[in-house]
Amino acid sequence: MSIPIRISWRATALGLGLALCTAAAPATEVQAAFPHKRVTIVVPYSAGGLTDTLARSLAAKLATLWGQPVVVENRDGAGTIIGTSAVARTPADGYTLLFTSYAYTSNPVLRRQLPYGPDAFRPVGLLGSSHNVLLVTNRLRGQSLQHLIDRAKAEPGSLKLASSGPGSSPHLGAELFATKAGIGFTHVPYKGQGPAMTDLMAGVVDGMFDGMSSYALVKSGKVAAVAIASEQRHPDAPEIPTFKELGMDFVSGSWFGMLAPAATPDAVVQQINADLHRAVEDPAVRAQIAKTGLLVALSTPEAFGQYLQTETRKLQALVRSGVRIELN
C-alpha cells in the first residue's frame, strides 16, 4: 500500500527559492557592476609632472562618478618601462589602468627588447595633446634661438638639455631639434618632468623641451621660453614665437591617454571611456586641465588606437631618417 505524501507549497517555494539563489550567486558576483571596488591608475612617471597632474585630476572626478576610491600610483623608472610592465601583468578587469604618454609609443620603436609585448594593452581613451616649448635656464634668458645654435656648433656637447626620461617626448624633441639645427648636445635624462624642471630652474642644465604645463614658470620668471614647436602660437602664450617663425621647420609634442591590459572586456573599456568624457565635461576638471596648457581631444577607444598607430609610424620614419637615439 502506498502512503500518500503531502508536501507543503511553502516548503517547496522556499526550497526552490534557495536553490535559485544558490545557483545565481556566482553569476551575480561575475556580473557585478563595474566598478565595485577600488580602481588604481598607474602613472609610469614621478609625481608632480604633467602626466601625474592630469591623472590625478581625472581620478578625483572618476571617484565621484563611480562611488569607489580611485588611487593614482606613481611607478616611475626605466623610461616608463617599470610602471608599464607592472600594469601589463595585472588582471585584465579594469581595476588597474595605465595613464601614460609619449614614451608608450617611442619605447617599442627605440628599444630592442621590452618586458611586455606589442599587444599587451588596449586603448581606452585619448585625453589630449601638447606641443613642446624650448625652455632655458635664467642665465640664458634673452639669448636668441640662433645664439644657442651658434654656441652649440662652436662648442659641441656644451649644450645640456634635460628630459623626463630616455625616449620621452622632451628627449625626442631635443634629438629632432639637434638634427634640424645641425648641432650636438648632451642629453641629461631624469626620472620624470618634476626633477628635470627642478634642475633647470637651478641652472644645473641649460634647457629642456616641455609642454605648456610649464608656462606658469615662464610667467613667474623662473625659466625662459625660446620657441614653441607648433604650427601656430599657443592661444595662452601668444608672446612665444614658433620655431617656424624663427626659420626652423620643427613641430613636436606629446599625447596623454589611458590604456588597459589587452584582455579587458569591451563593456568595461567602453564604460571607462564614457566616464572619462563625463569627467572632462566637469567645469572643475576642465579648469584644472586648462592650467596645464593641454589641448583636449577626447576620442573613442578605436580612434585612440588609430592615433597610436599613426604616432608609431612617425617615430619609425624619424629613426629611419638618421636620428640617433641612445637608450640605456
XYZ file of C-alpha atoms in Angstrom:
328
model
C 0.000 0.000 0.000
C 1.394 3.352 -0.956
C 1.248 6.083 1.590
C 0.374 9.499 0.190
C 2.996 12.153 0.890
C 1.884 15.735 1.313
C 4.401 18.439 0.509
C 3.756 21.961 1.747
C 3.761 24.517 -1.097
C 5.529 26.882 1.268
C 8.373 24.422 1.741
C 8.550 23.813 -1.997
C 8.678 27.533 -2.767
C 11.281 28.100 -0.104
C 13.429 25.265 -1.371
C 13.123 26.442 -4.955
C 13.958 29.968 -3.912
C 17.050 28.827 -2.034
C 18.109 26.723 -4.998
C 17.711 29.651 -7.374
C 19.619 31.972 -5.067
C 22.408 29.420 -4.693
C 22.607 28.916 -8.440
C 22.504 32.642 -9.158
C 25.104 33.700 -6.588
C 28.234 33.017 -8.704
C 26.716 34.730 -11.762
C 25.815 37.781 -9.667
C 29.413 38.048 -8.464
C 30.792 37.735 -12.006
C 28.363 40.272 -13.409
C 28.779 42.826 -10.607
C 28.618 46.333 -11.995
C 31.956 47.971 -12.709
C 33.454 49.232 -10.532
C 32.539 47.582 -7.246
C 35.932 48.134 -5.600
C 38.983 50.398 -5.682
C 40.481 51.314 -9.077
C 44.208 52.002 -9.413
C 45.604 54.279 -12.131
C 49.326 53.683 -12.604
C 51.386 56.617 -13.857
C 54.837 55.456 -15.057
C 56.344 58.861 -14.228
C 57.326 60.563 -10.993
C 54.863 62.649 -9.009
C 54.486 66.299 -9.913
C 54.850 66.060 -13.688
C 52.199 66.749 -16.288
C 51.132 63.123 -16.744
C 50.738 62.746 -12.983
C 48.808 66.020 -12.674
C 46.345 65.048 -15.404
C 45.849 61.569 -13.953
C 45.037 62.975 -10.518
C 42.553 65.455 -11.944
C 40.707 62.626 -13.682
C 40.970 60.256 -10.707
C 39.248 62.680 -8.347
C 36.247 63.048 -10.649
C 36.069 59.349 -11.541
C 35.963 58.502 -7.837
C 32.886 60.703 -7.526
C 31.230 59.212 -10.615
C 31.933 55.637 -9.575
C 31.407 55.909 -5.841
C 34.660 53.989 -5.344
C 38.211 55.027 -4.420
C 40.415 55.797 -7.427
C 44.080 55.791 -6.468
C 46.951 57.173 -8.560
C 50.141 55.168 -8.112
C 53.450 56.539 -9.427
C 55.767 53.780 -10.632
C 58.495 55.623 -12.489
C 61.822 54.467 -13.823
C 63.478 52.893 -16.868
C 61.815 55.307 -19.261
C 58.286 54.309 -18.088
C 59.006 50.590 -18.559
C 58.718 49.738 -14.848
C 55.198 51.092 -14.449
C 54.011 49.967 -17.866
C 55.188 46.385 -17.443
C 53.644 46.255 -13.967
C 50.204 47.055 -15.397
C 50.693 44.511 -18.193
C 50.952 41.807 -15.528
C 47.749 42.742 -13.687
C 44.342 41.072 -14.160
C 42.501 42.392 -17.217
C 39.412 43.541 -15.333
C 39.620 47.337 -15.488
C 40.708 47.749 -11.879
C 44.300 48.593 -12.810
C 44.739 51.111 -15.606
C 47.716 52.833 -17.230
C 47.712 56.594 -17.739
C 50.728 57.409 -19.862
C 52.095 59.499 -22.695
C 54.680 59.665 -25.459
C 57.138 57.038 -24.207
C 54.485 54.362 -24.693
C 54.822 54.781 -28.472
C 58.533 55.568 -28.533
C 59.815 52.638 -26.457
C 58.772 49.874 -28.900
C 60.467 51.790 -31.733
C 63.661 52.729 -29.899
C 64.315 49.705 -27.697
C 65.305 46.250 -28.867
C 63.549 44.413 -26.039
C 60.676 45.187 -23.696
C 59.260 43.075 -20.855
C 55.812 43.322 -22.452
C 54.646 42.557 -25.965
C 53.212 44.904 -28.599
C 49.706 43.600 -27.903
C 49.859 43.810 -24.095
C 47.432 46.733 -23.925
C 44.270 48.018 -25.491
C 43.445 51.728 -25.865
C 40.784 53.169 -23.568
C 40.813 56.851 -24.444
C 42.969 59.760 -25.609
C 42.735 62.817 -23.370
C 44.657 65.297 -25.495
C 47.996 66.572 -26.749
C 50.509 69.342 -26.202
C 53.410 70.893 -28.093
C 56.950 71.235 -26.803
C 58.436 74.551 -25.778
C 62.195 75.067 -25.640
C 62.835 76.375 -22.127
C 66.186 77.658 -20.897
C 67.619 78.492 -17.513
C 67.600 82.142 -16.479
C 71.326 82.614 -17.104
C 70.492 82.164 -20.803
C 67.461 84.447 -20.673
C 67.341 86.824 -23.617
C 69.553 84.702 -25.838
C 68.028 84.020 -29.240
C 67.491 80.628 -30.795
C 70.254 81.352 -33.283
C 72.632 82.295 -30.475
C 72.028 78.923 -28.768
C 72.599 77.103 -32.041
C 75.803 79.033 -32.773
C 77.141 78.270 -29.290
C 76.340 74.569 -29.662
C 78.145 74.455 -33.005
C 81.174 76.256 -31.637
C 81.356 74.035 -28.545
C 79.943 70.590 -29.449
C 78.268 68.898 -26.491
C 78.332 72.010 -24.321
C 74.569 72.489 -24.568
C 73.000 70.370 -21.809
C 69.347 69.553 -22.410
C 67.299 67.723 -19.792
C 64.390 65.363 -20.383
C 61.823 63.452 -18.350
C 63.488 60.207 -19.394
C 65.036 58.349 -22.329
C 62.595 58.051 -25.214
C 60.217 60.645 -23.777
C 58.733 63.458 -25.828
C 61.213 66.027 -24.423
C 64.077 63.683 -25.269
C 62.959 63.025 -28.832
C 62.086 66.691 -29.234
C 65.658 67.586 -28.312
C 67.076 64.974 -30.674
C 64.946 66.173 -33.570
C 65.804 69.795 -32.793
C 69.508 68.959 -32.803
C 69.166 67.213 -36.158
C 67.250 70.136 -37.656
C 69.795 72.627 -36.300
C 72.834 70.515 -37.190
C 74.236 70.546 -33.670
C 75.278 68.135 -30.959
C 74.169 68.322 -27.331
C 74.467 66.461 -24.045
C 71.301 64.642 -23.028
C 70.594 64.675 -19.275
C 67.716 62.255 -18.543
C 65.678 62.366 -15.313
C 63.016 60.153 -13.780
C 60.140 62.416 -14.716
C 59.435 66.021 -15.560
C 59.462 67.276 -11.967
C 63.127 66.527 -11.143
C 64.231 67.732 -14.566
C 62.454 71.049 -14.115
C 63.932 71.490 -10.647
C 67.450 71.262 -12.060
C 66.574 73.545 -14.965
C 65.415 76.247 -12.561
C 68.600 75.747 -10.538
C 70.767 76.126 -13.624
C 72.190 72.596 -13.457
C 71.182 72.115 -17.111
C 70.868 74.665 -19.907
C 67.461 73.838 -21.294
C 64.637 71.403 -21.742
C 61.749 70.755 -24.085
C 58.460 70.667 -22.208
C 54.776 71.300 -22.781
C 52.695 74.317 -21.885
C 52.235 72.895 -18.390
C 55.422 74.786 -17.522
C 54.134 78.115 -18.762
C 53.410 79.255 -15.202
C 57.142 79.015 -14.522
C 57.783 81.186 -17.568
C 55.305 83.820 -16.391
C 56.798 83.817 -12.895
C 60.300 84.324 -14.303
C 61.736 81.025 -13.055
C 62.651 79.880 -16.583
C 62.624 81.487 -20.030
C 60.867 80.338 -23.209
C 62.680 80.487 -26.551
C 60.168 78.986 -29.020
C 57.250 76.555 -29.285
C 57.289 73.576 -31.653
C 53.804 74.000 -33.113
C 52.225 75.184 -36.325
C 50.809 78.278 -34.637
C 51.409 80.237 -31.460
C 49.594 78.917 -28.404
C 46.500 80.985 -27.527
C 47.563 81.153 -23.870
C 51.107 82.276 -24.688
C 50.951 84.463 -27.806
C 54.328 86.043 -26.983
C 56.229 82.782 -27.573
C 57.211 82.508 -31.255
C 57.074 79.229 -33.154
C 60.226 77.597 -34.452
C 58.833 78.088 -37.948
C 58.699 81.832 -37.392
C 62.365 81.689 -36.405
C 63.319 79.835 -39.563
C 63.203 76.183 -38.459
C 60.565 73.756 -39.738
C 60.158 71.952 -36.431
C 56.965 70.593 -34.805
C 56.937 68.162 -31.892
C 54.879 67.337 -28.840
C 53.248 64.673 -26.735
C 49.920 62.965 -26.112
C 48.214 61.735 -22.944
C 45.811 58.852 -22.625
C 44.583 55.789 -20.770
C 45.153 52.127 -21.598
C 44.180 48.804 -20.029
C 45.532 45.240 -20.184
C 44.668 43.723 -23.558
C 42.046 41.221 -22.374
C 39.947 43.814 -20.512
C 36.291 43.258 -21.528
C 34.811 45.543 -24.172
C 31.985 46.619 -21.893
C 34.417 47.777 -19.218
C 36.591 49.661 -21.711
C 33.578 51.411 -23.222
C 32.281 52.399 -19.792
C 35.612 53.827 -18.679
C 35.834 55.762 -21.952
C 32.346 57.180 -21.475
C 33.137 58.150 -17.887
C 36.373 59.842 -18.986
C 34.232 62.017 -21.242
C 31.879 62.756 -18.354
C 34.818 63.635 -16.103
C 36.323 66.076 -18.602
C 32.955 67.761 -19.099
C 33.020 68.792 -15.434
C 33.915 72.528 -15.215
C 36.324 71.966 -12.313
C 38.244 69.294 -14.219
C 38.259 71.448 -17.355
C 39.728 74.303 -15.334
C 42.483 72.064 -13.965
C 43.344 70.764 -17.422
C 43.365 74.288 -18.844
C 46.125 75.221 -16.377
C 48.383 72.614 -17.996
C 48.009 74.078 -21.480
C 46.800 70.715 -22.788
C 44.653 70.775 -25.901
C 41.804 68.385 -25.074
C 40.954 65.943 -27.874
C 38.856 63.129 -26.415
C 38.375 60.044 -28.550
C 36.802 56.615 -28.688
C 38.992 53.600 -27.883
C 39.044 52.739 -31.591
C 40.115 56.236 -32.651
C 42.788 56.276 -29.956
C 44.152 53.009 -31.317
C 44.437 54.514 -34.789
C 46.116 57.602 -33.332
C 48.736 55.433 -31.591
C 49.474 53.614 -34.842
C 49.970 56.949 -36.623
C 52.333 58.205 -33.905
C 54.314 54.969 -34.068
C 54.748 55.300 -37.827
C 56.006 58.879 -37.363
C 58.651 57.679 -34.924
C 59.688 54.854 -37.212
C 60.152 57.370 -40.012
C 62.173 59.604 -37.676
C 64.553 56.759 -36.833
C 64.896 55.783 -40.482
C 65.799 59.381 -41.303
C 69.012 59.001 -39.345
C 68.184 60.482 -35.920
C 70.309 58.598 -33.393
C 68.624 57.775 -30.094
C 70.768 56.054 -27.482
C 68.733 54.389 -24.740
C 70.112 52.507 -21.789
